[in-house]
Coordinates of C-alpha atoms and ligand atoms in Angstrom, one line a residue:
M43 CA 20.9 10.4 9.8
K44 CA 17.9 8.5 11.2
T45 CA 15.3 7.3 8.5
T46 CA 11.6 6.9 9.3
I47 CA 9.7 4.8 6.8
Y48 CA 5.9 5.0 7.1
Y49 CA 4.0 2.1 5.1
F50 CA 1.2 0.6 4.1
S51 CA 0.5 -2.9 2.8
G52 CA -2.4 -5.3 1.9
T53 CA -0.7 -8.0 0.4
G54 CA 2.8 -7.6 1.8
N55 CA 4.5 -6.2 -1.5
S56 CA 5.4 -2.9 0.1
L57 CA 6.0 -4.2 3.6
K58 CA 8.6 -6.5 2.0
I59 CA 10.0 -3.2 0.1
A60 CA 10.2 -1.6 3.4
K61 CA 11.6 -4.3 5.1
D62 CA 14.5 -4.5 2.8
L63 CA 15.3 -1.3 2.6
S64 CA 15.3 -0.7 6.5
V65 CA 18.1 -3.0 6.4
K66 CA 20.3 -1.2 3.6
L67 CA 19.8 2.2 5.2
E68 CA 21.6 3.4 8.5
N69 CA 19.3 3.9 11.7
C70 CA 16.4 3.4 9.7
E71 CA 12.7 2.2 11.4
A72 CA 9.7 1.1 9.7
I73 CA 6.4 2.1 11.1
P74 CA 3.0 1.2 9.9
I75 CA 0.7 3.9 8.8
A76 CA -2.3 2.1 10.0
K77 CA -1.1 2.7 13.5
L78 CA -1.2 6.5 12.9
W79 CA -3.3 8.1 11.0
K80 CA -6.4 8.0 13.1
Q81 CA -4.2 10.9 15.1
D82 CA -5.2 14.7 14.7
V83 CA -1.7 15.4 14.2
I84 CA 1.5 13.0 13.3
I85 CA 4.7 14.3 14.6
P86 CA 7.8 12.9 12.3
K87 CA 10.1 10.8 14.1
S88 CA 13.0 12.0 12.2
E89 CA 14.3 14.9 9.8
K90 CA 14.3 12.2 7.0
I91 CA 11.1 10.2 6.1
G92 CA 10.0 8.1 3.5
L93 CA 6.6 6.2 2.3
I94 CA 6.2 3.3 0.9
F95 CA 2.8 2.1 -0.6
P96 CA 0.8 0.4 -3.4
L97 CA -0.7 2.2 -6.2
Y98 CA -4.3 2.1 -6.1
F99 CA -6.1 3.2 -9.6
Y100 CA -3.3 5.2 -10.8
G101 CA -2.8 7.4 -7.6
S102 CA -2.5 7.0 -3.7
P103 CA -4.4 4.9 -1.8
A104 CA -6.9 7.3 0.6
I105 CA -5.3 6.5 3.8
I106 CA -1.9 7.8 2.4
I107 CA -3.4 11.1 1.6
E108 CA -5.2 11.4 4.9
F109 CA -1.9 10.6 6.6
L110 CA 0.5 13.1 4.8
K111 CA -2.4 15.9 5.3
K112 CA -2.0 15.3 9.2
L113 CA 1.7 14.7 9.3
E114 CA 3.5 17.6 10.3
V115 CA 6.2 18.2 7.8
N116 CA 7.6 21.5 8.8
K117 CA 10.8 19.8 10.4
I118 CA 11.2 17.2 7.9
N119 CA 14.3 18.0 5.7
Y120 CA 14.1 14.9 3.1
V121 CA 11.1 13.0 2.1
F122 CA 11.2 10.3 -0.6
A123 CA 8.1 7.8 -1.7
I124 CA 8.6 4.5 -3.1
I125 CA 5.3 3.1 -4.7
T126 CA 4.7 -0.9 -5.7
S127 CA 2.6 -1.5 -8.5
H128 CA 1.7 -4.4 -10.9
G129 CA 2.5 -2.1 -14.0
G130 CA 5.7 -0.8 -12.9
G131 CA 4.7 2.9 -12.8
S132 CA 3.8 5.3 -10.2
G133 CA 0.5 7.2 -11.8
A134 CA -0.1 10.1 -10.3
T135 CA 1.1 9.4 -7.0
L136 CA 4.4 11.5 -6.5
Y137 CA 2.5 14.4 -8.1
Q138 CA -0.1 13.8 -5.2
I139 CA 2.5 13.5 -2.5
N140 CA 4.5 16.7 -3.6
K141 CA 0.8 18.8 -4.1
I142 CA 0.8 18.4 -0.5
L143 CA 4.1 19.0 0.7
R144 CA 4.5 22.1 -1.1
K145 CA 1.7 23.8 1.0
S146 CA 4.5 23.7 3.7
S147 CA 7.0 25.1 1.3
K148 CA 8.7 21.5 1.3
H149 CA 9.0 18.9 -1.8
L150 CA 9.6 15.1 -2.7
N151 CA 13.2 14.6 -2.7
G152 CA 13.2 11.2 -4.2
G153 CA 10.5 9.4 -6.1
F154 CA 10.5 5.9 -7.3
S155 CA 8.4 3.2 -8.5
V156 CA 9.0 -0.7 -8.2
R157 CA 7.3 -3.4 -10.0
M158 CA 5.7 -6.2 -7.7
P159 CA 3.2 -8.9 -8.4
G160 CA -0.4 -7.4 -9.0
N161 CA -3.0 -8.3 -6.3
Y162 CA -6.2 -7.0 -8.0
I163 CA -8.2 -10.4 -8.7
P164 CA -11.6 -8.4 -9.1
M165 CA -9.9 -7.2 -12.5
Y166 CA -7.2 -10.1 -13.3
D167 CA -5.7 -13.5 -11.7
I168 CA -2.2 -13.8 -10.2
T169 CA 0.6 -14.1 -12.8
S170 CA 2.8 -17.3 -13.2
K171 CA 5.3 -18.3 -10.5
E172 CA 7.9 -17.2 -13.3
K173 CA 6.5 -13.8 -13.5
L174 CA 6.6 -13.3 -9.9
N175 CA 9.8 -14.7 -9.2
R176 CA 11.2 -12.3 -11.9
D177 CA 9.4 -9.3 -10.5
Y178 CA 10.9 -10.2 -7.1
K179 CA 14.6 -10.6 -8.6
E180 CA 14.0 -7.2 -10.5
A181 CA 12.8 -5.5 -7.2
K182 CA 15.5 -6.5 -5.2
E183 CA 18.0 -4.9 -7.9
N184 CA 15.9 -1.8 -8.0
I185 CA 16.0 -1.5 -4.4
E186 CA 19.8 -1.6 -4.1
M187 CA 19.6 1.3 -6.5
I188 CA 17.3 3.4 -4.8
A189 CA 19.1 2.8 -1.2
D190 CA 22.4 4.3 -2.7
I191 CA 20.2 7.4 -3.9
I192 CA 18.3 7.8 -0.5
Q193 CA 21.6 7.1 1.5
K194 CA 23.2 10.1 -0.1
N195 CA 20.3 12.4 0.0
G196 CA 20.0 12.6 -3.5
E197 CA 17.3 14.6 -5.6
K198 CA 15.5 12.1 -8.0
V199 CA 12.1 12.2 -8.7
Q200 CA 10.9 10.0 -11.8
K201 CA 8.9 11.4 -14.5
E202 CA 5.2 10.0 -14.4
A203 CA 3.7 10.1 -17.7
L204 CA -0.2 9.4 -16.4
R205 CA -0.1 12.3 -13.9
F206 CA -3.0 14.2 -15.2
V207 CA -5.1 11.3 -16.5
G208 CA -4.0 9.1 -13.2
N209 CA -4.9 11.9 -10.7
L210 CA -8.4 12.1 -12.4
I211 CA -9.0 8.6 -12.0
S212 CA -7.6 8.3 -8.7
K213 CA -10.0 11.2 -7.3
I214 CA -12.9 8.9 -8.5
F215 CA -11.7 5.9 -7.1
I216 CA -11.0 7.6 -3.7
K217 CA -14.6 9.3 -4.0
S218 CA -16.2 5.8 -3.9
V219 CA -13.5 3.6 -2.1
N220 CA -14.9 3.5 1.5
K221 CA -18.3 2.2 0.5
G222 CA -17.1 0.2 -2.8
D223 CA -16.9 -2.5 -0.1
K224 CA -20.4 -3.5 -0.7
N225 CA -19.2 -6.0 -3.2
F226 CA -17.4 -7.9 -0.6
Y227 CA -19.2 -11.1 0.7
A228 CA -18.2 -14.6 2.6
D229 CA -19.3 -17.8 0.6
E230 CA -20.3 -20.8 2.4
R231 CA -16.9 -21.9 3.0
C232 CA -16.6 -19.4 5.5
N233 CA -15.8 -21.0 8.9
S234 CA -15.9 -18.0 11.3
C235 CA -12.0 -18.1 11.7
E236 CA -12.0 -14.3 12.3
I237 CA -8.7 -13.8 10.6
C238 CA -10.3 -11.2 8.1
E239 CA -11.4 -9.2 10.8
K240 CA -7.9 -9.4 12.4
V241 CA -5.9 -8.3 9.1
C242 CA -7.6 -5.6 8.0
P243 CA -5.5 -2.7 8.5
V244 CA -8.3 -0.1 9.2
N245 CA -10.8 -2.2 11.1
N246 CA -13.5 -2.0 8.8
I247 CA -14.4 -5.8 9.2
K248 CA -16.8 -6.6 12.0
I249 CA -17.8 -10.4 12.8
I250 CA -21.8 -10.8 13.4
D251 CA -23.3 -13.9 14.1
G252 CA -19.9 -15.7 12.9
K253 CA -19.8 -13.9 9.4
P254 CA -17.8 -10.9 8.4
E255 CA -19.5 -7.9 7.5
W256 CA -17.9 -4.5 6.1
Q257 CA -18.4 -1.1 8.1
H258 CA -17.7 1.3 4.5
K259 CA -14.7 2.4 5.7
C260 CA -12.8 0.2 3.5
Q261 CA -9.4 1.2 1.5
R262 CA -9.7 -1.8 -1.2
C263 CA -6.3 -3.1 0.2
L264 CA -7.8 -6.9 -0.4
A265 CA -5.9 -8.2 3.0
C266 CA -9.0 -9.9 3.7
I267 CA -9.7 -11.5 0.5
H268 CA -6.1 -12.7 0.1
F269 CA -5.4 -14.0 3.6
C270 CA -8.7 -15.7 4.4
P271 CA -7.5 -19.6 4.4
Q272 CA -10.8 -20.8 3.3
E273 CA -10.6 -18.4 0.1
A274 CA -14.3 -17.8 1.2
I275 CA -14.1 -14.0 0.8
Q276 CA -15.3 -12.6 -2.7
Y277 CA -15.3 -9.3 -4.5
G278 CA -18.2 -9.6 -6.7
K279 CA -18.4 -12.9 -9.1
K280 CA -15.1 -12.5 -10.7
T281 CA -12.9 -13.5 -7.6
I282 CA -14.4 -16.8 -7.2
K283 CA -12.5 -19.0 -9.6
R284 CA -9.1 -16.6 -9.2
K285 CA -6.0 -17.3 -6.9
R286 CA -5.2 -15.7 -3.9
Y287 CA -1.7 -14.1 -3.2
H288 CA 0.3 -12.5 -0.6
H289 CA 4.1 -11.7 -0.5
P290 CA 5.7 -15.0 0.1
E291 CA 7.8 -13.4 3.0
I292 CA 5.2 -12.0 4.5
T293 CA 3.2 -13.5 7.0
V294 CA -0.5 -13.2 8.2
N295 CA 1.2 -11.7 11.5
D296 CA 3.0 -9.0 9.9
I297 CA 0.0 -7.5 8.3
M298 CA -1.9 -8.1 11.6
N299 CA 0.7 -6.6 13.4
Q300 CA 0.0 -3.4 11.3
K301 CA -2.5 -1.9 13.5
Ligands
LIG279 C1 -7.4 -1.5 -5.0 C2 -6.1 -1.6 -6.2 C3 -6.3 -0.7 -7.4 C4 -4.6 -1.1 -7.9 N1 -4.5 -0.3 -9.1 C5 -3.3 -0.7 -9.5 C6 -3.3 0.4 -10.9 O1 -3.6 0.9 -11.1 N2 -1.8 -0.1 -11.4 C7 -0.9 -1.1 -11.0 O2 0.1 -1.2 -11.8 N3 -1.4 -1.8 -10.0 C8 -2.2 -1.5 -9.4 N4 -2.8 -2.5 -8.0 C9 -1.9 -3.6 -8.0 C10 -1.0 -3.1 -6.9 O3 -0.7 -1.8 -6.8 C11 0.3 -4.2 -6.3 O4 -0.1 -5.4 -6.7 C12 0.9 -3.9 -5.0 O5 2.4 -4.3 -5.0 C13 0.2 -4.4 -3.9 O6 0.9 -3.9 -2.9 P1 1.0 -4.4 -1.2 O7 0.9 -6.2 -1.7 O8 2.0 -3.8 -0.5 O9 -0.6 -4.2 -1.0 C14 -3.9 -2.1 -7.4 C15 -4.6 -3.1 -6.4 C16 -5.6 -2.7 -5.6 C17 -5.7 -3.6 -4.3

């Protein structure tokens, strides 16, 4: 059976998982959600589909919820989701997805989380190289196990301990996410290369007089901060001294091609 993976990724962790999984599954295609989410109705390309994306404040990114609400799920027979996160859990994401699917009498057949390096530098710094490599190694093993279940159309959805609190925090985050971009700015190192505009998966950045301006439809994926070659983009003051990150096997072109 053909599988279509729909993915969203700011710094490449979820894209790397999508790429690795699509090699392991028979007849599998990975498609970026950012190319589709603005359509009025989204027709799935196969009966078996997967969603791969990062955890944002204990829940799904706003773009995932919008995408799912527009996806014509009636013809789908098997749905799985893989959430990448710094803590290794899935918050309330699987619950959120299931809630939408159940409206069309469908349910989540497979639900998994994979620990990957944290990228939320407004709150913490990037971890050591040893820890990054440990996460990548563990993720590889995890994907083997997940691929095996999905290949057999297995029914396995991991339990979510933080489902109710997580859903509440996620709702608060989603409400303010678009306009939360007022905390972004480019400092004096900005050389007008325009890469921030190109990597933004939702076209939220416009270059005006050579400098980026955020247009208040942000998803907070942080692609702009992490892919700026000058490290000139900041979110508040905390990011000034912190390291930048993207998955080492995912290039700036991979992220640009998401839209
Ligand atoms: C806005 C935002 C919120 C995040 N919230 C959480 C969180 O609640 N729990 C967690 O474990 N990781 C959190 N993270 C970390 C990401 O989920 C993690 O680094 C993910 O693998 C990034 O995937 P990507 O590279 O595909 O964008 C957050 C990251 C961002 C950008």
